[in-house]
Coordinates of C-alpha atoms and ligand atoms in Angstrom, one line a residue:
X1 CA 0.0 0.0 0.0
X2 CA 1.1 3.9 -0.7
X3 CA 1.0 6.0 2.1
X4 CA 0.8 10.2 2.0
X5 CA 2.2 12.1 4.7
X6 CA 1.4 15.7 5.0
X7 CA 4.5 17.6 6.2
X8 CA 4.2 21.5 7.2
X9 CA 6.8 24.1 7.7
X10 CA 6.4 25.9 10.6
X11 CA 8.0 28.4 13.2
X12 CA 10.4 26.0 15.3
X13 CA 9.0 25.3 18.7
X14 CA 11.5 26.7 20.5
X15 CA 11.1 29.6 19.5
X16 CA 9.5 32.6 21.1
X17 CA 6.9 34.3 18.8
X18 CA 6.8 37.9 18.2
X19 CA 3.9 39.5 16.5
X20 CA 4.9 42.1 14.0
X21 CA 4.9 45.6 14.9
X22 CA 1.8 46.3 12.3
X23 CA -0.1 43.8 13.7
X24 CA -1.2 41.9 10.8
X25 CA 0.8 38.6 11.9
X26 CA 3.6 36.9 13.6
X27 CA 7.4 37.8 12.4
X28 CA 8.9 34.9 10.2
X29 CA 12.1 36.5 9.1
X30 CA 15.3 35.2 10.3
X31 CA 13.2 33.2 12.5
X32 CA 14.2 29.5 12.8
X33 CA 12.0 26.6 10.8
X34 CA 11.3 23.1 11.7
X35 CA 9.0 20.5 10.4
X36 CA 5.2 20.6 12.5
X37 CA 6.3 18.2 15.4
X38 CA 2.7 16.5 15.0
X39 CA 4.0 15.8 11.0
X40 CA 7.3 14.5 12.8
X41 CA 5.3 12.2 14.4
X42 CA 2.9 11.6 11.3
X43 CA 6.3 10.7 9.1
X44 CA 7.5 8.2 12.1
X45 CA 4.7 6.4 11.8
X46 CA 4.7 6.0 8.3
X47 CA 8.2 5.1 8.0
X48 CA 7.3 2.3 10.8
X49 CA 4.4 0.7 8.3
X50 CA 7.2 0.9 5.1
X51 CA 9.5 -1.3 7.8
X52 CA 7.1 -3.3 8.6
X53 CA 6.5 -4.0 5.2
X54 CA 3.2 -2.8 5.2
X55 CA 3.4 0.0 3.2
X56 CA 5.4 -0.3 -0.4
X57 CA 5.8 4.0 -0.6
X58 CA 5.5 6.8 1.8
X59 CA 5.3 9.7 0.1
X60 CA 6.0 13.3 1.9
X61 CA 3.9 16.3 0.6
X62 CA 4.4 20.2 1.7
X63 CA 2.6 22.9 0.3
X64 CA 4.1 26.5 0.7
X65 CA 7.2 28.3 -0.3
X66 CA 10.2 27.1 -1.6
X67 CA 12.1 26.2 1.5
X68 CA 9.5 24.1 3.0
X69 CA 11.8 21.9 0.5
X70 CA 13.7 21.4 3.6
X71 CA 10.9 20.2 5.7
X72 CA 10.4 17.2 2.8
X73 CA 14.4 16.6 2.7
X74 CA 14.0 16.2 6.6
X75 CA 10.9 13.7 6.0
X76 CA 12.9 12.0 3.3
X77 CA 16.2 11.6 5.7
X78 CA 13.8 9.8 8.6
X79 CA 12.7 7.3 5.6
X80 CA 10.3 8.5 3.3
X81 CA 10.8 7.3 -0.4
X82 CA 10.1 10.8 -2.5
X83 CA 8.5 14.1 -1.9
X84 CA 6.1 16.2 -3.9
X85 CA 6.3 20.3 -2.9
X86 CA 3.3 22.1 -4.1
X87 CA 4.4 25.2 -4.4
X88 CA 3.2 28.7 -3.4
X89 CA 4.0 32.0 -1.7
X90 CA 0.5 32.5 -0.8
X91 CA -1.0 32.3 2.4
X92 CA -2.5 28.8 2.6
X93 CA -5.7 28.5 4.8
X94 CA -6.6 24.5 5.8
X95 CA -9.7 24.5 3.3
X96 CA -6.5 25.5 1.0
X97 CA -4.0 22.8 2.2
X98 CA -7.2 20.2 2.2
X99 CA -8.4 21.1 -1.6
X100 CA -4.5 20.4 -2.6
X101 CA -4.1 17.0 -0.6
X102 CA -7.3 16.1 -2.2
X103 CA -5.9 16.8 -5.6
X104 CA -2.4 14.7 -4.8
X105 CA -4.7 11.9 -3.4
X106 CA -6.4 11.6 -6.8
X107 CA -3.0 11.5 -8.6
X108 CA -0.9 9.6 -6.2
X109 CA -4.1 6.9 -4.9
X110 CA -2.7 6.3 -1.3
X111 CA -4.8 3.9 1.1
X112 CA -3.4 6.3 4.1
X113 CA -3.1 9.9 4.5
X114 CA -1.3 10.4 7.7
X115 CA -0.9 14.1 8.7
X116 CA -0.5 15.7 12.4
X117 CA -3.5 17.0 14.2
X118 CA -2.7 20.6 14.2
X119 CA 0.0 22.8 13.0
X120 CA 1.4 24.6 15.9
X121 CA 1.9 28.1 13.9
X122 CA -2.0 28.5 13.0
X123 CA -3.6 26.1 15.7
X124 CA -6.3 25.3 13.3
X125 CA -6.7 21.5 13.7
X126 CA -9.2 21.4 10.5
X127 CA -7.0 20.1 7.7
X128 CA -7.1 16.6 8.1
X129 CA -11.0 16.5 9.0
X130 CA -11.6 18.8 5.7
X131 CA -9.6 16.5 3.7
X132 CA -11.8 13.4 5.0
X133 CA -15.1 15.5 4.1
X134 CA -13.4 16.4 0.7
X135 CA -13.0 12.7 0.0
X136 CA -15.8 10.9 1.3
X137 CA -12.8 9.0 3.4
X138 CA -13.3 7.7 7.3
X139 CA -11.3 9.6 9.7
X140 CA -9.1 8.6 12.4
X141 CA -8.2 11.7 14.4
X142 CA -5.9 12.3 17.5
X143 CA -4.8 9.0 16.8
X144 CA -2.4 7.2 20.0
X145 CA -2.3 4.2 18.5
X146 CA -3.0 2.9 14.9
X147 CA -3.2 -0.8 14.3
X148 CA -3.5 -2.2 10.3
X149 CA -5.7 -5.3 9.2
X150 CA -7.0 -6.8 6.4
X151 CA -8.2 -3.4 4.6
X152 CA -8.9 -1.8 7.7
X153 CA -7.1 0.3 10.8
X154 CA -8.0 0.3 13.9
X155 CA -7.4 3.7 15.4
X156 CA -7.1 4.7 19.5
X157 CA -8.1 8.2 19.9
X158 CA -7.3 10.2 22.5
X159 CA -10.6 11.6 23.7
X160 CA -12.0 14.3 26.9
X161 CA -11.7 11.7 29.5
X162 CA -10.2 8.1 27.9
X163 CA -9.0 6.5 24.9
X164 CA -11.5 5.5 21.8
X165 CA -10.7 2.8 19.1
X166 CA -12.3 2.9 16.1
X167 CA -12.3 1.1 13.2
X168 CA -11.3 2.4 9.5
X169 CA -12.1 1.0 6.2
X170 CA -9.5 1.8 4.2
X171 CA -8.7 4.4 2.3
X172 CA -8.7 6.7 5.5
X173 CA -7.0 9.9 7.0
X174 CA -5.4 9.3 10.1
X175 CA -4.2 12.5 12.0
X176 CA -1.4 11.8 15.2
X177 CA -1.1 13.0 18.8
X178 CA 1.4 13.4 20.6
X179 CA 1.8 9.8 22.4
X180 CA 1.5 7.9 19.0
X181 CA 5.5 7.3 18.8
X182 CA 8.8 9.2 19.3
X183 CA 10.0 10.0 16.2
X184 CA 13.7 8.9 14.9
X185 CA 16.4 11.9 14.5
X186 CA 17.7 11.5 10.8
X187 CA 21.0 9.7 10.8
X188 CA 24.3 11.8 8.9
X189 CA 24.4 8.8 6.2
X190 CA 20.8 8.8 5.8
X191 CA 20.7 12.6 5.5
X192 CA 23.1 12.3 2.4
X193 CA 20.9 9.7 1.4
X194 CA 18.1 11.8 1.5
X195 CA 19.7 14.5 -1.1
X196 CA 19.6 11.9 -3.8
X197 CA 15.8 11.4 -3.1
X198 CA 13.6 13.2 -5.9
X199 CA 11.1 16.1 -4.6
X200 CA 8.6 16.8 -7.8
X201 CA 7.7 20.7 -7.7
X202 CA 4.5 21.5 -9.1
X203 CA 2.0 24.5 -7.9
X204 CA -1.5 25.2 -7.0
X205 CA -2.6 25.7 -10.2
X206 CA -1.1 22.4 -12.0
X207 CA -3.4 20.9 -9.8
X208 CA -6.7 23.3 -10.8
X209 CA -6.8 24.3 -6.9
X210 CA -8.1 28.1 -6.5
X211 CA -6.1 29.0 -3.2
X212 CA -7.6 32.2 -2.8
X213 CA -8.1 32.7 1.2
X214 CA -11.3 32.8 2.2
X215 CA -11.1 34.1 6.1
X216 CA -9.3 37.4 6.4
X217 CA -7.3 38.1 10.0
X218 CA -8.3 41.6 10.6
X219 CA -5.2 41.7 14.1
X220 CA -3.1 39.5 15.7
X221 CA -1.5 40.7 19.2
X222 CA -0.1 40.0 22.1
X223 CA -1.3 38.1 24.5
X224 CA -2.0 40.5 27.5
X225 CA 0.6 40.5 30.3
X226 CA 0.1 38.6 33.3
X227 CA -0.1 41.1 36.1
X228 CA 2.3 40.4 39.2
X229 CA 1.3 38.6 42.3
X230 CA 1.0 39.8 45.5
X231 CA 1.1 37.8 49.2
X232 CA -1.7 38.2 51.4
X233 CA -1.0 38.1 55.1
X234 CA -4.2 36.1 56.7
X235 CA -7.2 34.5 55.3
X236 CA -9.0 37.6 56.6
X237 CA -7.4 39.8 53.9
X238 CA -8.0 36.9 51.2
X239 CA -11.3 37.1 51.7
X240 CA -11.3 41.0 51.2
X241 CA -9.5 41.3 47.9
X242 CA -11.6 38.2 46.4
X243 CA -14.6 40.5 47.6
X244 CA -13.9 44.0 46.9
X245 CA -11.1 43.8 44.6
X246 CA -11.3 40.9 42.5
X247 CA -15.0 40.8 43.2
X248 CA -14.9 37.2 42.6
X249 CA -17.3 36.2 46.2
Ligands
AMP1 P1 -4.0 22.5 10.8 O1 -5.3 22.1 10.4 O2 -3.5 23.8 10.0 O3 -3.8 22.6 12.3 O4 -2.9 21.4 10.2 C1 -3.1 20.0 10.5 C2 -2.2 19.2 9.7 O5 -2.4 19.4 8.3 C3 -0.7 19.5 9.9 O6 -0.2 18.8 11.0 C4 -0.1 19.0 8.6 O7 0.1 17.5 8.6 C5 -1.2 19.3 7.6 N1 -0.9 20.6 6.9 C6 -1.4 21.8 7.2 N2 -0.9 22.7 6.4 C7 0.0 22.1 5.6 C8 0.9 22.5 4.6 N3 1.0 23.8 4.2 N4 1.7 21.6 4.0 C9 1.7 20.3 4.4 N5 0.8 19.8 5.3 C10 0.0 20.7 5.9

């Protein structure tokens, strides 16, 4: 079976954000990149099922500027076969990023799309459940745990209060959480590797996907600053300030 993970290029984690002094967004320049860590987690998983021998191909897919060409060379270091970079300098909104993956799964015909449950830059956590809707497909989200038989996967979700396992007929999208795996770091020999591995370059339109955004962000800002604490000396003056100043009682 083929297997399509989505890979996103994102602000690195570590990294603390700083909204840009106009307010229409967060600063990206000179900032440091990294590959979503849900997608790290999305392309460990897949590279465990073409191990296994369960999956014949994983294929890594980005969609954004030229440099998220890195984030596939990462994917294809930790063990994906090939890459395909749809590629754009415009702002790409999930319905976007859905419309496209539905395109490449009509070319590429995966069983599996496996793709993180958010991207930690917009917070959207909508991709991977548009993409299902957009294909008619089953959907295995927040997955823990994902299990393949006979046509099928069985998916643990992590859920408000437990774990859920359902089962997926196949073809399906399968988005990760955090406690799916621990993904591999990319060896030095298989990072060379990796540079011989070919990344096809095509862009929105080759796939007849209108990207124009359809949500407009009218401000982005700071969050507000935490005020400082203060020490109370008795319960007596607790009480007071929950009552008169907080006005919480
Ligand atoms: P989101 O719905 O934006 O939180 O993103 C959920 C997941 O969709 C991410 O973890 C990625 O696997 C995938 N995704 C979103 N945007 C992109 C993109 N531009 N390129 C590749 N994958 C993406």
């Amino acid at each position: 079976m083929k297997v399509l993970v989505a890979v996103k290029r994102v602000i690195d984690y570590n990294v603390k954000i700083r909204v840009k002094a106009d307010n229409t967004g967060v600063e990206t320049a000179n900032v440091k990149m990294s590959m979503n860590p849900f997608d790290e987690i999305a392309v460990e998983e897949g590279v465990r099922l073409r191990e296994a021998g369960t999956a014949e191909e994983l294929v890594a897919v980005s969609m954004g500027p030229a440099a998220s060409q890195e984030t596939i060379r990462t994917a294809l270091a930790m063990g994906a076969d090939r890459g395909i970079l749809v590629q754009t300098d415009d702002d790409l909104q999930p319905l976007a990023v859905a419309k496209l993956l539905k395109a490449l799964v009509e070319k590429e015909a995966p069983q599996m799309v496996i793709m993180g449950k958010q991207a930690i830059d917009d917070d959207s956590n909508q991709t991977g459940q548009m993409l299902a809707a957009l294909l008619g497909w089953p959907q295995g989200t927040f997955a823990s745990k994902l299990a393949l038989g006979d046509g099928a996967a069985e998916v643990t979700r992590e859920i408000d209060g437990g774990l859920e396992t359902v089962s997926l007929t196949l073809p399906a999208v399968v988005t990760t959480d955090l406690r799916l795996n621990t993904p591999r770091y990319a060896s030095l020999p298989n990072i060379m590797k990796a540079k011989k591995k070919p990344i096809d370059t095509m862009s929105p339109a080759d796939l007849g996907v209108d990207v124009a955004p359809r949500l407009t962000t009218l401000k982005v800002e700071e969050p507000a600053q935490r005020q400082a604490g203060v020490r109370v000396a008795d319960v007596a003056e607790l009480v007071d300030k929950l009552k008169n100043e907080a006005k919480v009682i």
